[in-house]
Structures are given as structure tokens and as C-alpha cells.
Tab-separated table of C-alpha atoms and ligand atoms in Angstrom:
chain	number	residue	atom	x	y	z
A	400	MET	CA	53.988	-30.472	49.424
A	401	THR	CA	57.392	-29.477	50.751
A	402	ASP	CA	57.304	-26.055	52.407
A	403	LEU	CA	60.646	-24.264	52.465
A	404	ALA	CA	59.388	-20.942	53.852
A	405	GLY	CA	62.031	-19.635	56.256
A	406	ARG	CA	64.742	-21.862	54.732
A	407	THR	CA	67.771	-20.665	52.787
A	408	ALA	CA	69.312	-22.670	49.948
A	409	LEU	CA	72.649	-22.345	48.180
A	410	VAL	CA	72.654	-23.990	44.762
A	411	THR	CA	76.064	-23.883	43.109
A	412	GLY	CA	76.050	-23.465	39.349
A	413	SER	CA	72.420	-22.336	39.422
A	414	VAL	CA	72.599	-19.792	36.602
A	415	GLN	CA	71.711	-22.520	34.089
A	416	GLY	CA	70.984	-26.205	33.506
A	417	ILE	CA	70.241	-28.618	36.344
A	418	GLY	CA	71.252	-26.072	38.998
A	419	LEU	CA	68.740	-23.553	37.683
A	420	ALA	CA	66.010	-26.211	37.678
A	421	VAL	CA	66.836	-27.135	41.294
A	422	ALA	CA	66.815	-23.452	42.286
A	423	GLU	CA	63.425	-23.039	40.577
A	424	ALA	CA	61.963	-26.027	42.438
A	425	LEU	CA	63.227	-24.707	45.801
A	426	ALA	CA	62.044	-21.168	44.997
A	427	GLY	CA	58.594	-22.522	44.173
A	428	ALA	CA	58.477	-24.015	47.676
A	429	GLY	CA	59.278	-20.601	49.201
A	430	ALA	CA	63.022	-20.879	49.918
A	431	ARG	CA	65.389	-17.925	49.889
A	432	VAL	CA	67.907	-18.828	47.220
A	433	ALA	CA	71.592	-18.019	46.935
A	434	VAL	CA	72.230	-18.179	43.200
A	435	HIS	CA	75.764	-18.981	42.075
A	436	GLY	CA	77.813	-19.832	39.004
A	437	LEU	CA	79.893	-18.414	36.203
A	438	ALA	CA	77.335	-15.939	34.900
A	439	ALA	CA	77.264	-13.967	31.677
A	440	PRO	CA	76.514	-10.233	32.083
A	441	GLY	CA	72.879	-9.803	33.118
A	442	GLN	CA	72.321	-13.552	33.554
A	443	ALA	CA	72.442	-13.568	37.368
A	444	GLU	CA	69.944	-10.688	37.652
A	445	GLU	CA	67.599	-12.439	35.226
A	446	VAL	CA	67.780	-15.710	37.173
A	447	CYS	CA	67.201	-13.972	40.538
A	448	ALA	CA	64.185	-12.098	39.150
A	449	GLY	CA	62.753	-15.359	37.754
A	450	LEU	CA	63.134	-17.114	41.108
A	451	GLY	CA	61.297	-14.211	42.769
A	452	GLU	CA	58.415	-14.675	40.335
A	453	LEU	CA	58.271	-18.373	41.235
A	454	GLY	CA	57.842	-17.586	44.944
A	455	SER	CA	61.280	-17.077	46.471
A	456	PRO	CA	61.097	-14.238	49.025
A	457	GLU	CA	64.732	-13.354	48.267
A	458	ALA	CA	67.114	-14.539	45.552
A	459	VAL	CA	70.622	-13.062	45.503
A	460	PHE	CA	73.677	-13.887	43.402
A	461	PHE	CA	76.842	-14.913	45.289
A	462	PRO	CA	79.896	-15.126	43.011
A	463	ALA	CA	82.825	-17.518	43.510
A	464	ASP	CA	85.084	-19.366	41.127
A	465	LEU	CA	85.009	-22.873	42.594
A	466	ARG	CA	88.579	-23.556	41.476
A	467	ASP	CA	89.637	-21.125	44.238
A	468	PRO	CA	89.156	-22.398	47.847
A	469	GLU	CA	89.602	-18.843	49.214
A	470	ALA	CA	86.743	-17.619	47.035
A	471	ILE	CA	84.557	-20.445	48.375
A	472	SER	CA	85.405	-19.540	51.992
A	473	SER	CA	84.523	-15.881	51.329
A	474	MET	CA	81.226	-16.873	49.722
A	475	MET	CA	80.332	-19.144	52.647
A	476	ALA	CA	81.179	-16.362	55.134
A	477	ALA	CA	78.920	-13.975	53.201
A	478	LEU	CA	76.172	-16.614	53.288
A	479	GLU	CA	76.559	-17.119	57.034
A	480	ALA	CA	76.035	-13.347	57.411
A	481	TRP	CA	72.982	-13.656	55.109
A	482	GLY	CA	71.394	-16.090	57.588
A	483	GLY	CA	73.196	-19.381	56.980
A	484	VAL	CA	72.540	-22.279	54.622
A	485	ASP	CA	69.806	-24.825	55.417
A	486	VAL	CA	69.907	-26.536	52.021
A	487	LEU	CA	73.238	-26.939	50.259
A	488	VAL	CA	73.118	-28.182	46.679
A	489	ASN	CA	76.558	-28.840	45.215
A	490	ASN	CA	75.635	-28.886	41.559
A	491	ALA	CA	78.344	-27.007	39.636
A	492	GLY	CA	80.390	-29.282	37.441
A	493	ILE	CA	82.572	-29.438	34.359
A	494	GLN	CA	83.434	-32.222	31.948
A	495	HIS	CA	86.160	-33.002	29.422
A	496	THR	CA	86.485	-36.245	27.494
A	497	ALA	CA	89.823	-37.688	26.418
A	498	PRO	CA	91.665	-40.975	26.902
A	499	LEU	CA	93.405	-41.192	30.283
A	500	ALA	CA	96.904	-41.065	28.772
A	501	GLU	CA	96.005	-37.877	26.865
A	502	MET	CA	94.139	-36.082	29.670
A	503	PRO	CA	95.997	-32.818	30.470
A	504	ARG	CA	97.082	-32.461	34.112
A	505	GLU	CA	95.415	-28.990	34.283
A	506	THR	CA	92.119	-30.542	33.166
A	507	TRP	CA	92.384	-33.208	35.868
A	508	ASP	CA	93.074	-30.499	38.470
A	509	ALA	CA	90.177	-28.295	37.331
A	510	ILE	CA	87.612	-31.122	37.231
A	511	LEU	CA	88.659	-32.419	40.659
A	512	ALA	CA	88.532	-28.862	42.061
A	513	VAL	CA	85.078	-27.930	40.739
A	514	ASN	CA	83.335	-31.338	40.878
A	515	LEU	CA	84.754	-32.610	44.185
A	516	SER	CA	86.946	-30.317	46.293
A	517	ALA	CA	84.437	-27.435	46.127
A	518	ALA	CA	81.816	-29.708	47.720
A	519	PHE	CA	84.247	-30.568	50.512
A	520	GLU	CA	84.728	-26.834	51.176
A	521	THR	CA	81.024	-25.923	51.187
A	522	MET	CA	80.069	-28.975	53.258
A	523	ARG	CA	82.730	-28.525	55.920
A	524	LEU	CA	81.655	-24.899	56.342
A	525	ALA	CA	77.858	-25.463	56.240
A	526	LEU	CA	77.295	-28.731	58.122
A	527	PRO	CA	78.115	-27.612	61.699
A	528	SER	CA	75.468	-24.845	61.576
A	529	MET	CA	72.943	-27.277	60.078
A	530	ALA	CA	73.562	-29.640	62.997
A	531	ALA	CA	73.175	-26.792	65.499
A	532	ARG	CA	69.800	-25.887	63.944
A	533	GLY	CA	68.669	-29.547	63.809
A	534	PHE	CA	67.803	-29.296	60.122
A	535	GLY	CA	69.974	-29.457	57.049
A	536	ARG	CA	70.062	-30.939	53.602
A	537	VAL	CA	73.150	-31.588	51.515
A	538	ILE	CA	72.224	-32.634	47.995
A	539	ASN	CA	75.188	-33.337	45.783
A	540	ILE	CA	74.572	-33.637	42.068
A	541	ALA	CA	76.883	-36.516	41.230
A	542	SER	CA	76.207	-38.641	38.132
A	543	VAL	CA	75.818	-42.194	36.944
A	544	HIS	CA	79.569	-41.741	36.720
A	545	GLY	CA	79.659	-41.741	40.522
A	546	LEU	CA	78.404	-45.340	40.326
A	547	VAL	CA	79.867	-46.788	37.126
A	548	ALA	CA	82.677	-45.774	34.781
A	549	SER	CA	82.848	-44.894	31.102
A	550	LYS	CA	86.011	-44.593	29.058
A	551	ASP	CA	87.522	-41.180	28.278
A	552	LYS	CA	86.204	-39.617	31.502
A	553	ALA	CA	88.982	-40.320	34.050
A	554	PRO	CA	88.842	-37.097	36.112
A	555	TYR	CA	85.043	-36.821	35.909
A	556	VAL	CA	84.496	-40.431	37.066
A	557	ALA	CA	87.134	-40.083	39.795
A	558	ALA	CA	85.519	-36.858	41.045
A	559	LYS	CA	81.966	-38.210	40.964
A	560	PHE	CA	82.916	-41.478	42.763
A	561	GLY	CA	84.659	-39.235	45.295
A	562	LEU	CA	81.542	-37.102	45.684
A	563	VAL	CA	79.434	-40.189	46.451
A	564	GLY	CA	81.986	-41.261	49.075
A	565	LEU	CA	82.222	-37.781	50.594
A	566	SER	CA	78.424	-37.598	50.875
A	567	ARG	CA	78.298	-40.971	52.650
A	568	VAL	CA	80.871	-39.826	55.209
A	569	ALA	CA	78.791	-36.700	55.918
A	570	ALA	CA	75.639	-38.827	56.201
A	571	LEU	CA	77.305	-40.961	58.887
A	572	GLU	CA	78.870	-38.075	60.800
A	573	TYR	CA	75.566	-36.134	60.972
A	574	ALA	CA	73.115	-39.056	61.219
A	575	THR	CA	72.080	-38.230	64.793
A	576	ALA	CA	71.765	-34.460	64.316
A	577	GLY	CA	68.300	-33.054	64.914
A	578	THR	CA	65.118	-35.053	65.389
A	579	LYS	CA	62.288	-36.541	63.339
A	580	ALA	CA	60.290	-33.398	64.111
A	581	SER	CA	63.070	-30.984	63.154
A	582	GLY	CA	63.863	-32.975	59.986
A	583	GLY	CA	67.432	-33.994	60.791
A	584	VAL	CA	70.543	-33.425	58.722
A	585	THR	CA	70.931	-35.592	55.632
A	586	ALA	CA	73.490	-35.860	52.851
A	587	ASN	CA	72.646	-37.555	49.561
A	588	CYS	CA	73.668	-37.666	45.941
A	589	ILE	CA	71.449	-37.507	42.900
A	590	CYS	CA	73.039	-39.438	40.035
A	591	PRO	CA	71.641	-38.342	36.670
A	592	GLY	CA	72.189	-40.081	33.359
A	593	TRP	CA	71.861	-38.144	30.082
A	594	THR	CA	70.051	-34.889	30.918
A	595	GLU	CA	69.323	-32.094	28.425
A	596	THR	CA	71.782	-29.315	29.353
A	597	SER	CA	74.773	-27.608	27.799
A	598	ILE	CA	77.358	-29.826	29.546
A	599	ILE	CA	76.525	-32.678	27.156
A	600	ALA	CA	76.662	-30.461	24.031
A	601	PRO	CA	80.233	-31.401	22.968
A	602	GLN	CA	79.472	-35.129	23.335
A	603	VAL	CA	76.185	-34.767	21.443
A	604	ALA	CA	77.895	-32.770	18.681
A	605	ALA	CA	80.642	-35.398	18.335
A	606	ARG	CA	78.067	-38.195	18.067
A	607	ALA	CA	75.799	-36.186	15.721
A	608	ALA	CA	78.795	-35.725	13.408
A	609	MET	CA	78.720	-39.511	12.858
A	610	PHE	CA	75.177	-39.058	11.461
A	611	GLY	CA	75.791	-36.102	9.148
A	612	GLY	CA	75.206	-33.590	11.965
A	613	ASP	CA	71.732	-34.958	12.853
A	614	ARG	CA	71.397	-34.069	16.573
A	615	ASP	CA	68.417	-36.341	17.234
A	616	LYS	CA	70.227	-39.334	15.736
A	617	GLY	CA	73.337	-38.477	17.767
A	618	ILE	CA	71.350	-38.403	21.017
A	619	ALA	CA	69.512	-41.615	20.104
A	620	ASP	CA	72.862	-43.324	19.530
A	621	LEU	CA	74.273	-42.107	22.877
A	622	LEU	CA	71.135	-43.346	24.656
A	623	ALA	CA	71.204	-46.711	22.875
A	624	GLU	CA	74.728	-47.270	24.198
A	625	LYS	CA	73.967	-46.712	27.922
A	626	GLN	CA	70.463	-45.552	28.916
A	627	PRO	CA	67.865	-48.354	28.515
A	628	SER	CA	64.800	-46.080	28.653
A	629	GLN	CA	66.089	-44.452	25.432
A	630	ARG	CA	64.853	-41.145	26.881
A	631	THR	CA	66.856	-38.192	28.185
A	632	SER	CA	65.868	-36.512	31.458
A	633	ASP	CA	64.770	-32.890	31.712
A	634	PRO	CA	66.505	-30.760	34.394
A	635	GLY	CA	63.150	-30.148	36.118
A	636	GLU	CA	62.944	-33.851	36.981
A	637	ILE	CA	66.158	-33.525	38.989
A	638	GLY	CA	64.757	-30.366	40.609
A	639	ALA	CA	61.629	-32.222	41.712
A	640	LEU	CA	63.682	-34.965	43.370
A	641	ALA	CA	65.935	-32.428	45.112
A	642	LEU	CA	62.848	-30.692	46.478
A	643	TRP	CA	61.460	-33.981	47.797
A	644	LEU	CA	64.770	-34.688	49.579
A	645	CYS	CA	64.276	-31.373	51.424
A	646	SER	CA	60.991	-32.563	52.929
A	647	PRO	CA	60.952	-33.535	56.635
A	648	LEU	CA	59.518	-36.858	55.350
A	649	ALA	CA	62.970	-37.600	53.941
A	650	HIS	CA	64.702	-37.365	57.353
A	651	ASN	CA	65.807	-41.013	57.122
A	652	VAL	CA	66.967	-40.889	53.511
A	653	THR	CA	70.669	-40.247	53.987
A	654	GLY	CA	73.881	-41.568	52.473
A	655	ALA	CA	71.966	-42.530	49.338
A	656	ALA	CA	73.107	-42.157	45.738
A	657	ILE	CA	69.855	-42.008	43.798
A	658	PRO	CA	70.091	-42.722	40.065
A	659	VAL	CA	67.849	-40.855	37.604
A	660	ASP	CA	69.223	-42.727	34.650
A	661	GLY	CA	66.564	-44.723	32.787
A	662	GLY	CA	68.094	-47.979	34.073
A	663	TRP	CA	71.732	-47.221	33.104
A	664	THR	CA	73.158	-48.439	36.416
A	665	ALA	CA	70.689	-51.336	36.726
A	666	GLN	CA	72.547	-53.211	33.985
B	2033	NAD	P1	75.873	-26.917	32.808
B	2033	NAD	O1	77.153	-26.830	32.058
B	2033	NAD	O2	74.652	-26.355	32.177
B	2033	NAD	O3	76.034	-26.241	34.258
B	2033	NAD	C1	77.248	-26.271	34.980
B	2033	NAD	C2	77.228	-25.171	36.025
B	2033	NAD	O4	78.458	-25.191	36.749
B	2033	NAD	C3	77.083	-23.767	35.431
B	2033	NAD	O5	76.101	-23.029	36.120
B	2033	NAD	C4	78.454	-23.129	35.648
B	2033	NAD	O6	78.379	-21.727	35.869
B	2033	NAD	C5	78.948	-23.861	36.891
B	2033	NAD	N1	80.404	-23.861	36.958
B	2033	NAD	C6	81.267	-24.494	36.136
B	2033	NAD	N2	82.538	-24.191	36.477
B	2033	NAD	C7	82.488	-23.367	37.552
B	2033	NAD	C8	83.459	-22.709	38.348
B	2033	NAD	N3	84.796	-22.838	38.109
B	2033	NAD	N4	83.043	-21.915	39.332
B	2033	NAD	C9	81.718	-21.746	39.575
B	2033	NAD	N5	80.752	-22.356	38.868
B	2033	NAD	C10	81.125	-23.149	37.867
B	2033	NAD	O7	75.668	-28.461	33.098
B	2033	NAD	P2	74.593	-29.279	33.965
B	2033	NAD	O8	74.257	-30.491	33.207
B	2033	NAD	O9	73.502	-28.412	34.435
B	2033	NAD	O10	75.513	-29.738	35.183
B	2033	NAD	C11	75.123	-29.673	36.522
B	2033	NAD	C12	75.669	-30.872	37.259
B	2033	NAD	O11	75.008	-32.044	36.797
B	2033	NAD	C13	77.165	-31.119	37.065
B	2033	NAD	O12	77.766	-31.456	38.302
B	2033	NAD	C14	77.192	-32.316	36.129
B	2033	NAD	O13	78.370	-33.069	36.276
B	2033	NAD	C15	75.959	-33.059	36.593
B	2033	NAD	N6	75.441	-34.041	35.629
B	2033	NAD	C16	74.927	-33.643	34.434
B	2033	NAD	C17	74.468	-34.607	33.548
B	2033	NAD	C18	73.867	-34.244	32.208
B	2033	NAD	O14	73.651	-35.146	31.385
B	2033	NAD	N7	73.566	-32.989	31.948
B	2033	NAD	C19	74.514	-35.960	33.891
B	2033	NAD	C20	75.053	-36.315	35.122
B	2033	NAD	C21	75.508	-35.351	35.987
């Protein structure tokens, strides 16, 4: 079992979805958790209380709109004062589907900012302290779309391919940091396929509309197109993998982009 007692984790976008599941897995292993995201009133407090019940000694909400690099810098400074980040999970992400020629410039800018540039900011600010401590984990939630493309997702695919590349650069630059005993500093991506969260709701609704609004048939049709297992993933499965990557056993797993995609990218 991975023991994260004494470790501090920042999970961006952890007020819901995959980020919340990752935060729950890390909390269950005893990590202090910096919760983050665009939260509805009361949502952050509820999430922090839930993480406490799961075993986190301290769970605190740190706000920052990831489209704003200054806000990210302020958040990272506040986190340094809170004790520094041992586990950095860049999870927050947004999606918009449209053909490339019809994709609004503002949408391109927003997706690149949240899904890619924000990870550059958090990583450049967190990695030096990780190296100094001899332990650190960067876990970037990319996507199958960091490994293969789909039509109508130009900014999302560009950002996720970029995130895989960025993670590999960090893996190389920090490969010698720390020791086997201290756990080293690693940087990896998890690349989910269809996972049951709200980010896929517009795509599911559009596909369900082709089947008279039948959600199950819409999901089955999306899966049939790309995901050979014909099964969606649950967010907790991504959380479990993120937790394993935090183990000292995973000190030599770095620069990887690990698909959780039912065989999507094996085709
Ligand atoms: P979600 O919509 O439930 O969660 C997205 C999170 O990002 C939210 O917590 C939100 O608050 C945060 N966020 C969005 N914009 C932000 C901003 N400007 N500033 C701060 N926070 C912001 O979706 P999810 O599925 O949980 O997505 C998590 C990650 O998983 C994303 O990076 C997504 O691309 C990736 N992913 C999801 C799937 C899937 O099928 N669900 C598949 C592959 C990859």
C-alpha cells in the first residue's frame, strides 16, 4: 500500500470528476491535499470535509483560474508557504468540439491555457523543490487524445499531445533527482479514454439525440466507434493508478504516457 503520510498533493480541478477521484485516492493514503477548481458555492468545503473523512490530515481549497498565469503563480506561492508540493496532479481540463475551420480563436486560447500552459506554470514552479527534497511526482491527466487524434477536437488534441511532450521533457530533466530510497522525481501522463464525468456530457447528449435521447445507446455508440472494451472507465480507476504512481516502487516509471482506454490506442 502506498503511504503518503507527510506528503502534500495539489490536484487541479479536484472539486469534481477525475480530479476529485484522484484527490480521494491520495487522501485515503494519508496525503495533505490542496483542493482546486472552479467551485460552486459550498462545493469546496464539502470536498475538503469528505477528504478529511477519507484520511487526509488536512485538505484546503486553493482558488485560481488557470487561464490566468498570475493567479497560478499566486496559488503556487501560497502552496510553498503551506509546506510545498510533493505530488502535483495537473488534471483540470476543458473541451469543445467543432471542425477546425469553425473553432473560435478564444476557444483555442482557453483550451491551450487550461489544458497545457497551466501545467507548464505549476511544473516549473514545483519541480525544483521536489528535486531538492529528492522526492516528487508529477502526474498529468492527458488523454487518449495525447496519443491519437479525433476530428473536431483541434485545440484539445494539440494541448494533450503538448502535455505528453512537456511531461517527457520534465522526466528527462529530473531523471537523476533523488535516489531509489527517497523515491526520485518522476513525471508521467495518464491517458484516459471515455470516463464517466461531466466533461463528456455534451458529446454524450449529442450522440444520444441520434437515438431518440437514449443515453445508454448514445454511450454504446461512442464506445463502439473508438473503445474496444465497450466499457467506460470510472474516475476511481484513474485515482487508483495515480496513487500507484506515487509509490516509491514507481521511481523508475517516468516519461510514460499510460493509456486507460479499453484498447483505443492499441488499434
Ligand atoms: P470535469 O469537467 O468533471 O472536470 C474538469 C475540472 O477542471 C473541474 O474541476 C473544473 O473546475 C476544472 N477547471 C476547468 N476550467 C478551469 C479553470 N479555468 N480554472 C481552474 N479549474 C478549471 O471533467 P473530467 O473528466 O474530470 O476532466 C479531468 C481531466 O481528465 C481533464 O484534463 C480531461 O481532459 C481529462 N480527460 C477526461 C476524459 C473523460 O472521458 N472524462 C477522458 C480523457 C481525459
